[in-house]
Short mmCIF file of C-alpha atoms in Angstrom, two decimals:
data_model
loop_
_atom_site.label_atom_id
_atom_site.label_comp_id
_atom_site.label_asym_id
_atom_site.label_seq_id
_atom_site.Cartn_x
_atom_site.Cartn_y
_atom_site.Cartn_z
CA UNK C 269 -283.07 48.04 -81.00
CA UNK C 270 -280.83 50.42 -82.64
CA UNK C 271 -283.23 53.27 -81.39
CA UNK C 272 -282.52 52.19 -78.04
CA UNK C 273 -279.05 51.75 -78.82
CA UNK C 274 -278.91 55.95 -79.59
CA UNK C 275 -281.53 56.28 -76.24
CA UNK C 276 -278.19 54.46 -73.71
CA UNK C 277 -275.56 56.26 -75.98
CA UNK C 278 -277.13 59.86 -75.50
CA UNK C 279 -277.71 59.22 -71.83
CA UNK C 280 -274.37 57.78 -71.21
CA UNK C 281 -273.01 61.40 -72.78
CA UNK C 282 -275.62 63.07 -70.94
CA UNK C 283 -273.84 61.70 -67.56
CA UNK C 284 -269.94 61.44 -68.77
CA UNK C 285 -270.68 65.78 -69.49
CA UNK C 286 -272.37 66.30 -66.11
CA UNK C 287 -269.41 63.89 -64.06
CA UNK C 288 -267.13 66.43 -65.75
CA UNK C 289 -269.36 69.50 -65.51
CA UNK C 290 -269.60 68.76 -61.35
CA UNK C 291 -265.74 67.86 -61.02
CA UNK C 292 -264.59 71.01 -62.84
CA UNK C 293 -267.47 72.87 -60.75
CA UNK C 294 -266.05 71.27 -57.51
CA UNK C 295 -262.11 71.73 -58.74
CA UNK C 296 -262.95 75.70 -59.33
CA UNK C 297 -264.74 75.89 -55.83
CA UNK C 298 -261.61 74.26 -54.49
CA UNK C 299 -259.39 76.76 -56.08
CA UNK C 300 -261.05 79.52 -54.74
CA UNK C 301 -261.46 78.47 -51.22
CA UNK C 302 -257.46 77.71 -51.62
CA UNK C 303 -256.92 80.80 -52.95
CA UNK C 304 -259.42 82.61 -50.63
CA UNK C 305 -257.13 80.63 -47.81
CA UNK C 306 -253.90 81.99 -49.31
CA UNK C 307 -254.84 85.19 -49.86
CA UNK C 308 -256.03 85.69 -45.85
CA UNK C 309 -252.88 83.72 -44.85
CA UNK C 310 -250.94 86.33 -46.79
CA UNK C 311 -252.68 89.36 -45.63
CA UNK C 312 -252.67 88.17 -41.97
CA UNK C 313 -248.68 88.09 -42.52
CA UNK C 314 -248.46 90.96 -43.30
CA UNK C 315 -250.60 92.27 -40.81
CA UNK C 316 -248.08 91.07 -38.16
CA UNK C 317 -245.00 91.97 -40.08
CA UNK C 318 -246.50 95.58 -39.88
CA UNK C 319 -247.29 95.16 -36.11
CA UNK C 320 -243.95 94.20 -35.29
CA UNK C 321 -242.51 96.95 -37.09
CA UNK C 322 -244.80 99.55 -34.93
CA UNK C 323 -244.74 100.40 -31.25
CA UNK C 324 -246.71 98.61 -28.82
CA UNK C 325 -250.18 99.16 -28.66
CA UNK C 326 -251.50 101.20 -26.21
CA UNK C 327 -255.10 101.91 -24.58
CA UNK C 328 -256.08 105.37 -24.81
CA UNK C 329 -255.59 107.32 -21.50
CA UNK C 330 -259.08 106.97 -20.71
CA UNK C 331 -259.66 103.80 -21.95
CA UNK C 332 -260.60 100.78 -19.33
CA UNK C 333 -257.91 98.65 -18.21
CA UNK C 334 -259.03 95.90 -17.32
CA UNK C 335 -256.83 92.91 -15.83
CA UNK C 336 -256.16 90.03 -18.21
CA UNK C 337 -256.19 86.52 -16.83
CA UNK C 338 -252.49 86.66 -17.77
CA UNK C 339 -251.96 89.69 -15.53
CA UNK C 340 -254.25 88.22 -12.97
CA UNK C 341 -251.61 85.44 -12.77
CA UNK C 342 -248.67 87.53 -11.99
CA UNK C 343 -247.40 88.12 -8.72
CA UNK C 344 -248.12 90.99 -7.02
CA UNK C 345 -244.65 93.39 -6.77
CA UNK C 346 -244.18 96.09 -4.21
CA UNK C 347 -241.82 98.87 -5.67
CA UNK C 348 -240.35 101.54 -3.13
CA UNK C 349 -238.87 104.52 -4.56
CA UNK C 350 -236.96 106.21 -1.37
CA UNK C 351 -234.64 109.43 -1.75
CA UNK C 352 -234.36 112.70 0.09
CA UNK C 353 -237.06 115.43 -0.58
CA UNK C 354 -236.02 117.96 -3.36
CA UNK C 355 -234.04 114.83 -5.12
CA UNK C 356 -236.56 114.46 -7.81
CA UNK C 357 -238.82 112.06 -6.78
CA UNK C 358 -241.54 112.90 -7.60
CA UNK C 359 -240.77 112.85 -11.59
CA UNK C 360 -239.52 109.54 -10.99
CA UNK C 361 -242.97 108.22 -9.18
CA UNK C 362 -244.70 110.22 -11.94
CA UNK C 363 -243.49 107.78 -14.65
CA UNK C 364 -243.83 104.46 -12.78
CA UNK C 365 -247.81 106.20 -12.48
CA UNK C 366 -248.40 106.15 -15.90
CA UNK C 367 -248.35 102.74 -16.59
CA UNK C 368 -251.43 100.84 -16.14
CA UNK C 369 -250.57 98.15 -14.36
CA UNK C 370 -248.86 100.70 -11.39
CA UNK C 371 -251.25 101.20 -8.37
CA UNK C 372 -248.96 104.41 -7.11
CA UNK C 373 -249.46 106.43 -3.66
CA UNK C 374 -248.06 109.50 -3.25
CA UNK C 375 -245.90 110.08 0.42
CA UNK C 376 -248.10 108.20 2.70
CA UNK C 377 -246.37 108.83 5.47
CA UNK C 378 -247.13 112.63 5.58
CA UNK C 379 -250.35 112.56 7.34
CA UNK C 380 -248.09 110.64 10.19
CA UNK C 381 -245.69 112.67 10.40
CA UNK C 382 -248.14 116.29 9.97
CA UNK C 383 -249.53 115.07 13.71
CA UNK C 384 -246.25 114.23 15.41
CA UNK C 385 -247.13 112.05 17.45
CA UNK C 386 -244.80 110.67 20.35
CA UNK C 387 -244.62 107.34 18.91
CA UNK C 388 -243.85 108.02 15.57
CA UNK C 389 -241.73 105.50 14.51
CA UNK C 390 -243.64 103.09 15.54
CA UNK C 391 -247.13 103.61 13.52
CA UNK C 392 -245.19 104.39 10.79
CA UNK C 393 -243.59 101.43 10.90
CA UNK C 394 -246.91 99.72 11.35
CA UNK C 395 -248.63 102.14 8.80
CA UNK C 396 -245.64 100.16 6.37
CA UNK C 397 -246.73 96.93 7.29
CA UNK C 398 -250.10 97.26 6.63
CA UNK C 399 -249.95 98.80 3.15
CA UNK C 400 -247.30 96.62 1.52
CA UNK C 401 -250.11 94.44 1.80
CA UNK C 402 -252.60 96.38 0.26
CA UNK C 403 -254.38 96.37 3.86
CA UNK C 404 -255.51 99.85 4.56
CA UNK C 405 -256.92 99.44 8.07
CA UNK C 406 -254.07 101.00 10.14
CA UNK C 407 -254.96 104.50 11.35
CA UNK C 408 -255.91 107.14 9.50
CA UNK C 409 -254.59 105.67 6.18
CA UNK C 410 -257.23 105.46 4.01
CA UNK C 411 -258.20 108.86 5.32
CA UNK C 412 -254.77 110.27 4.33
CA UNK C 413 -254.22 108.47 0.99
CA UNK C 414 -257.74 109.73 0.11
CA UNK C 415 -257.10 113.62 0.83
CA UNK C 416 -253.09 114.13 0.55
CA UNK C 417 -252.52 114.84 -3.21
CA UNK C 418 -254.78 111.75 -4.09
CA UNK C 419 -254.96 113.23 -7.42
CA UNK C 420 -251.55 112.59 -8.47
CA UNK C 421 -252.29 109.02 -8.57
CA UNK C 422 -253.99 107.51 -11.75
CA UNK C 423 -255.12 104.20 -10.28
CA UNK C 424 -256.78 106.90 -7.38
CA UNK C 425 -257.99 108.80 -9.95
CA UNK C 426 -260.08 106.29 -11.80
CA UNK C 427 -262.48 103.86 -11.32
CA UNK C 428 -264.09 103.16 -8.69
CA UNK C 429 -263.01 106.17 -7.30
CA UNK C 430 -264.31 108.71 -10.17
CA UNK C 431 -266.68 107.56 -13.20
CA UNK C 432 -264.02 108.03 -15.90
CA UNK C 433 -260.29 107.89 -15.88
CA UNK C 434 -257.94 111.14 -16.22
CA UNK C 435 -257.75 112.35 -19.44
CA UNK C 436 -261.57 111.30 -20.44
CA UNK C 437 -262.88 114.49 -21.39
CA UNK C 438 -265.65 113.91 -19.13
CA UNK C 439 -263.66 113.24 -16.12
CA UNK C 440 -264.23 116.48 -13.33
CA UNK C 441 -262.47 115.83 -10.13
CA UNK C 442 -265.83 117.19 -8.54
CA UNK C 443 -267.46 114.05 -9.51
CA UNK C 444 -265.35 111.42 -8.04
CA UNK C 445 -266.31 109.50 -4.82
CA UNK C 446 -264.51 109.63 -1.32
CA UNK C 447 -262.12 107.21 -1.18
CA UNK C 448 -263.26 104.00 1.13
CA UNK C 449 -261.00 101.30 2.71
CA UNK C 450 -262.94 98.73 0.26
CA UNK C 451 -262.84 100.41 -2.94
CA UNK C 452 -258.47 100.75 -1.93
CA UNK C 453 -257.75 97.16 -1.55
CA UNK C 454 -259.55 95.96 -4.34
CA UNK C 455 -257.59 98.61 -6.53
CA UNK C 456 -254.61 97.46 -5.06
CA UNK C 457 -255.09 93.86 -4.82
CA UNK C 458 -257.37 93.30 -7.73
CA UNK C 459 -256.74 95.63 -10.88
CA UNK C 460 -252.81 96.16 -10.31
CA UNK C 461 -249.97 93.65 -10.12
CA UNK C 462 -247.34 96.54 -9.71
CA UNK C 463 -248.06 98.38 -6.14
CA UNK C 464 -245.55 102.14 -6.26
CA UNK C 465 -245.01 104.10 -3.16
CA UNK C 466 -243.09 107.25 -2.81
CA UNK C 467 -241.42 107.97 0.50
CA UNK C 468 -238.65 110.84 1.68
CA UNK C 469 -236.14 109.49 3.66
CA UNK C 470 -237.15 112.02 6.26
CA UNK C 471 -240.42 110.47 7.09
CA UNK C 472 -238.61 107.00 7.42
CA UNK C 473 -237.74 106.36 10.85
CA UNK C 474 -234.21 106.64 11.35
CA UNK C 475 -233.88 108.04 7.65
CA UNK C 476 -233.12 104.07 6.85
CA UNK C 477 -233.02 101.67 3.98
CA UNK C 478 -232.72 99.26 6.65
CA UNK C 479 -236.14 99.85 8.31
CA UNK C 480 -237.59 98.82 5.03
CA UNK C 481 -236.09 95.85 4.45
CA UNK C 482 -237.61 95.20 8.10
CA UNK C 483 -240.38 95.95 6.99
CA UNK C 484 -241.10 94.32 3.90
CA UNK C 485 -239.30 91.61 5.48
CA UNK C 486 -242.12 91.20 8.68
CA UNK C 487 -244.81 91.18 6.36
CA UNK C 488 -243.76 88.74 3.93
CA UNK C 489 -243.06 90.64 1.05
CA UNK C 490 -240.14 91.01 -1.12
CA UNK C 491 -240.38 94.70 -1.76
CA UNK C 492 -237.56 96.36 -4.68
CA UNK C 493 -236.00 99.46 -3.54
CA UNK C 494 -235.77 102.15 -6.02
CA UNK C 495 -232.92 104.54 -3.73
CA UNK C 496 -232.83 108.12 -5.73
CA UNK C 497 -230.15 110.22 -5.45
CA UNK C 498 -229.07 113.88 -6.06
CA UNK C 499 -226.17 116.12 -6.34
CA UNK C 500 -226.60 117.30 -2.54
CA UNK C 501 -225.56 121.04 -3.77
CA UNK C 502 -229.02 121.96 -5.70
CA UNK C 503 -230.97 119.95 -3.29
CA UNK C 504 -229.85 122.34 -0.55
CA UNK C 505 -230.62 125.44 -2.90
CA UNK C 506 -234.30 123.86 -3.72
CA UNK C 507 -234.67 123.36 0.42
CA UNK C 508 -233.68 126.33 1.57
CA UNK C 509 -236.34 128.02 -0.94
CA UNK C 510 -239.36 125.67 0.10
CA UNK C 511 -237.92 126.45 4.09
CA UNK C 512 -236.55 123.32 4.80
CA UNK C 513 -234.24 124.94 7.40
CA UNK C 514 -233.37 128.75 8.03
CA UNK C 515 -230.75 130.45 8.85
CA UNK C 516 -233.07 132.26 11.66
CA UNK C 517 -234.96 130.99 14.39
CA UNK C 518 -233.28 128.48 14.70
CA UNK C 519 -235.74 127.04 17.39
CA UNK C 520 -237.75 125.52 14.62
CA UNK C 521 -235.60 124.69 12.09
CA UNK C 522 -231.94 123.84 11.86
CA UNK C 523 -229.49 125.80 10.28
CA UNK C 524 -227.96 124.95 6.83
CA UNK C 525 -224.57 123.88 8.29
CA UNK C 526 -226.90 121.28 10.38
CA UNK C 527 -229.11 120.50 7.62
CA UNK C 528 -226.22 119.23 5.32
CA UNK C 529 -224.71 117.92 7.96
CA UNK C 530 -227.24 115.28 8.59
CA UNK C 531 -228.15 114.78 5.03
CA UNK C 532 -224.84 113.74 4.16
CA UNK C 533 -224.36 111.71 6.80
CA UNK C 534 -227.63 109.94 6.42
CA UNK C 535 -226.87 109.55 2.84
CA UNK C 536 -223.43 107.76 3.61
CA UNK C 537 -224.81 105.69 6.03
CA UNK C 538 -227.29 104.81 3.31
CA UNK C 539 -225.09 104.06 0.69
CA UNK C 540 -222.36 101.66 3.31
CA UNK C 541 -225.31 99.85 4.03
CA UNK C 542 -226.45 99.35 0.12
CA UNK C 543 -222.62 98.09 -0.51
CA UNK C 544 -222.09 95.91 2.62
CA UNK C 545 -225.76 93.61 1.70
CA UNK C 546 -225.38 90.36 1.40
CA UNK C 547 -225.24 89.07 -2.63
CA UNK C 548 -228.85 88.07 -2.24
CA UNK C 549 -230.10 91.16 -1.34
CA UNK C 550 -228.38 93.08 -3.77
CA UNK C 551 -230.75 92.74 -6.75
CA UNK C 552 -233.39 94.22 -4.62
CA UNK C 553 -232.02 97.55 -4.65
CA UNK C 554 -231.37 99.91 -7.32
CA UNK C 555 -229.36 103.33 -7.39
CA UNK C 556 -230.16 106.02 -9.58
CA UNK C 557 -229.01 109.33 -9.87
CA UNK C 558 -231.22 112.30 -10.86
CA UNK C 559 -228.81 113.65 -13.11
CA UNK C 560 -228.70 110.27 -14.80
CA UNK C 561 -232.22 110.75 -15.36
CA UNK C 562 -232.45 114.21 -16.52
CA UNK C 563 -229.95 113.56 -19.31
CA UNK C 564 -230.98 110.29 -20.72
CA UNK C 565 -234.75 109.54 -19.01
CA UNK C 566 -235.68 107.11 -21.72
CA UNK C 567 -232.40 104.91 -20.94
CA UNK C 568 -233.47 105.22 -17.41
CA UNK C 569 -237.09 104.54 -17.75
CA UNK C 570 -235.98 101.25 -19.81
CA UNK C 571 -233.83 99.91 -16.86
CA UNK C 572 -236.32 100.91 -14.00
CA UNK C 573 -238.97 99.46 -15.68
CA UNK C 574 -237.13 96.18 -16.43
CA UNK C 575 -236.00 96.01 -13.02
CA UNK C 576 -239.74 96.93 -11.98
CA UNK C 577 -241.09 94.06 -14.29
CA UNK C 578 -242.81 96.87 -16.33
CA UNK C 579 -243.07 96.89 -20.02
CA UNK C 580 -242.49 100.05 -21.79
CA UNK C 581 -245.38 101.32 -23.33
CA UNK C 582 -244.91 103.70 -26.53
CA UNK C 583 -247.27 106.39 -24.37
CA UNK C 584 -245.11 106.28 -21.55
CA UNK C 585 -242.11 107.60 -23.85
CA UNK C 586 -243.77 110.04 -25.32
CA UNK C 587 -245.13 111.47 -21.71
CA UNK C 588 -241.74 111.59 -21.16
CA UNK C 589 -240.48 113.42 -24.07
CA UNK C 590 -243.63 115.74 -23.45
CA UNK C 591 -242.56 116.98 -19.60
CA UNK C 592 -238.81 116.92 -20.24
CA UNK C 593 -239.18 119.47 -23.11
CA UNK C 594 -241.70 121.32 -22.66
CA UNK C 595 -243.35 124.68 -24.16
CA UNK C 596 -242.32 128.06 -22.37
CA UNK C 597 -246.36 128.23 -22.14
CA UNK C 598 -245.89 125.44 -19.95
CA UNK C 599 -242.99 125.82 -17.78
CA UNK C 600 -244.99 129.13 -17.05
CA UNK C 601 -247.77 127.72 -15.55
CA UNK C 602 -246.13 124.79 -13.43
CA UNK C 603 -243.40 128.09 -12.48
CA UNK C 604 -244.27 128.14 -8.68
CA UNK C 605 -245.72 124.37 -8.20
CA UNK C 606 -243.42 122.83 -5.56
CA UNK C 607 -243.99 119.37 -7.21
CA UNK C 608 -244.08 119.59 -10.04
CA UNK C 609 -243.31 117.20 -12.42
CA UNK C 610 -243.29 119.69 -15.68
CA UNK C 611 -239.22 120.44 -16.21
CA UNK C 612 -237.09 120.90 -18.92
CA UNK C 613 -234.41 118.32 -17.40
CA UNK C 614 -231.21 119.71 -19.02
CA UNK C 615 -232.09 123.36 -17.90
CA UNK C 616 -232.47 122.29 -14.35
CA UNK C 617 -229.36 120.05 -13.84
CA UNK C 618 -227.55 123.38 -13.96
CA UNK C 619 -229.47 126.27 -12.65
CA UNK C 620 -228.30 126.06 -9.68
CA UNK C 621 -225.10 126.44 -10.78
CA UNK C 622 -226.12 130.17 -11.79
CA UNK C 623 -228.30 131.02 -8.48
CA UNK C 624 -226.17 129.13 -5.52
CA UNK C 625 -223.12 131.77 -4.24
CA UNK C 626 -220.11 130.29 -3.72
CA UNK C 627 -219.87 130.51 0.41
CA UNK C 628 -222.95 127.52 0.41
CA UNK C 629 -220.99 125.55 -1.98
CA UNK C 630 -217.91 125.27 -0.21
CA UNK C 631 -220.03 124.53 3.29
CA UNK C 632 -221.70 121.81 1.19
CA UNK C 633 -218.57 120.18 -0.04
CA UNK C 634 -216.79 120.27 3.10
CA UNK C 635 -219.48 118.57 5.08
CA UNK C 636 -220.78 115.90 1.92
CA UNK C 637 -216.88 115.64 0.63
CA UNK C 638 -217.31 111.37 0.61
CA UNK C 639 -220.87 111.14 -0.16
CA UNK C 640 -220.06 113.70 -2.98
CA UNK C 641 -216.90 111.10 -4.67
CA UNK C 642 -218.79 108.04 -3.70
CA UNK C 643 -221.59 109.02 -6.04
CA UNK C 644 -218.87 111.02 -8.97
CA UNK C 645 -220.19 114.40 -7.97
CA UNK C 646 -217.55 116.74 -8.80
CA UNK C 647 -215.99 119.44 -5.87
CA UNK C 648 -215.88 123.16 -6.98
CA UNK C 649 -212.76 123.19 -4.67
CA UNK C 650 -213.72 127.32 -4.01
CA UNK C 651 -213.53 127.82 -7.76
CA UNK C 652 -216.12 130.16 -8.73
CA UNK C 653 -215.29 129.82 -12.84
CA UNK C 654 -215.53 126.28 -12.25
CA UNK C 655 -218.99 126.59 -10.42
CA UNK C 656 -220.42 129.21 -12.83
CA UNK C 657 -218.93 128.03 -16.43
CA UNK C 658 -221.66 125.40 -17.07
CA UNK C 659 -219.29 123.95 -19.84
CA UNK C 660 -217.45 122.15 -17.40
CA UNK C 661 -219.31 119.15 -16.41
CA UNK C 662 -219.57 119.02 -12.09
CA UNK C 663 -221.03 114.29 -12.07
CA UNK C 664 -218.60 112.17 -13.64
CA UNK C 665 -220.43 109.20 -15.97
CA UNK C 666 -219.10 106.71 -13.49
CA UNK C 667 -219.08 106.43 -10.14
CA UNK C 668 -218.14 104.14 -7.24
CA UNK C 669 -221.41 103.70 -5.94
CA UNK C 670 -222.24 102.21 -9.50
CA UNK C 671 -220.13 99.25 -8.86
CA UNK C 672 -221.16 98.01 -5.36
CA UNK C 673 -223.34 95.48 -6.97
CA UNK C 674 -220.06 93.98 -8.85
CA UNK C 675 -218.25 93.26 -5.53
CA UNK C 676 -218.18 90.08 -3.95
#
């Protein structure tokens, strides 16, 4: 009896040890999966407090972008960005193309008006229609969009159109396919939610605003005008060297006293028809000067971009800072391209300054005197020291044009 007595005793130890052997085993597992818990919580933290702290992250420039089910949810915009040739324009397209959600086309007007044909205005017009709809079927289009510096697009320059995308060492412009109706309305309708085109006022019928809003307006679309503008006294120097008029045979081309004259007044009728819109038009419109843009381009870029819908992407800044100030090595080789979009910004806002002769300017500013105030461009008055002493600042910060949104 007693031996059994020690038998129950020395089992009953046997199972009080293991109950407290397997709860401090299970308490210690515990602890470590809690700890193993805190210690991920912690790091993952921190992992975000550094991401926030960072830019935002970018693909690679020849990464794939592919659209998200988040972007494939977003309505398609249609972004115009309309000026006068020689305004800068092409600069300002070039950032909108960087960003990869930007399907951008470069002038597409110009195979139109290379044929001039009788009717102009009308398959322009109809050219317009078609393509703020992605709907390339209207003429010669896809033709033109395909040949007519097709390169200068990124979307146009990636796939399907080439194997790799610009800036993947292995992409050769040799190797990328003809452009084909189907392969430029599912770019446009399927892999961007941001649709850019570039047009010159001068291959607008009528040189008018309004025949966009038409436009846009016949087709369904709310389009958002992006209306570049330029002191009109370098953008007469920077025409008359690419031949934009002559001052000889005059059969062909107009003179310069003609060429201003119908700039300016183009420009003015322009800018009356920007202030008189009706308050619910207004926010589709945006003014911009060039020299606004050449001074501060990252303040710019920020409000386009907003206004656009765009974010700003850290590699879109830094393109920026890269073409704005760039190595002499560089300006070198982009010295005799007529678009090109290579410039050291604060040099150019004033070279013409040092290169125009004083006769032109005073032409200029007779003819463009209101369109010249309206938009805080500053008149030489026939000063020469004031034209040539590039201390003395010819665009005022503000302007009137600035505030036509403001008025009721």
């Amino acid at each position: 009896m007693a031996k059994w007595a020690k038998i129950k005793f020395g089992f009953g130890s046997l199972l009080v040890l293991s109950a407290v052997s397997l709860g401090l085993f299970f308490a210690f597992l515990d602890m470590s999966v809690h700890r193993h818990i805190v210690l991920s919580q912690d790091l993952l933290g921190a992992s975000k407090r550094l991401f926030s702290l960072t830019e935002p992250m970018t693909t690679i420039p020849w990464a794939p972008v592919e659209p998200t089910d988040k972007a494939r949810e977003r309505k398609q915009r249609i972004v115009l960005i309309v000026a006068h040739g020689r305004s800068g324009s092409t600069f300002l397209a070039s950032i909108f193309n960087q960003h990869p959600r930007v399907f951008y086309v470069f002038e597409p007007l110009h195979g139109i008006q290379r044929t001039k044909p009788e009717d102009y205005d009308k398959i322009a017009m109809n050219l317009l229609h078609h393509i703020f709809k992605c709907d390339f079927s209207a003429g010669n289009s896809t033709r033109d969009i395909g040949s007519f510096f097709r390169f200068y697009s990124r979307a146009l320059s990636s796939p399907p159109f080439c194997n790799f995308r610009q800036g993947d060492p292995r992409w050769r412009r040799k190797d990328c396919l003809t452009v084909t109706q189907e392969n430029l309305e599912h770019s446009c309708k399927k892999q961007h939610d941001t649709i850019v085109y570039k047009l010159l006022l001068e291959r607008i019928p009528g040189q008018s605003i309004e025949k966009l809003f038409e436009t846009c307006e016949l087709a369904g679309i709310k389009c958002k005008i992006i209306y570049l503008l330029r002191d009109i006294r370098p953008v007469v120097m920077s025409s008359q060297r690419v031949a934009f008029f002559k001052e000889v045979n005059r059969r062909e081309k107009s003179s310069m006293r003609q060429f201003v004259h119908s700039r300016c007044q183009m420009t003015e009728a322009n800018l009356r028809l920007v202030r008189n819109l009706p308050v619910s038009l207004r926010s589709r419109v945006r003014l911009v000067r060039y020299e606004d843009l050449a001074v501060a381009p990252l303040t710019v870029l920020q409000s386009l971009f907003e206004y656009a819908g765009l974010e700003v992407l850290g590699n879109i800044k830094q393109w920026i800072v890269n073409i704005t100030q760039p190595s002499a090595k560089d300006l070198r080789a982009e010295k005799r391209n007529p678009v090109s979009v290579i410039r050291n910004s604060l040099e150019i806002l004033n070279k013409w300054r040092r290169l125009i002769d004083s006769c032109s300017v005073n032409v200029i500013e007779r003819y463009c005197h209101d369109v010249m105030k309206s938009m805080g461009y500053i008149a030489t008055e026939g000063s020469v020291e004031m034209l040539k002493n590039l201390t003395i600042p010819l665009f005022a910060e503000n302007y009137p044009a600035a505030k036509y949104w403001m008025e009721e």
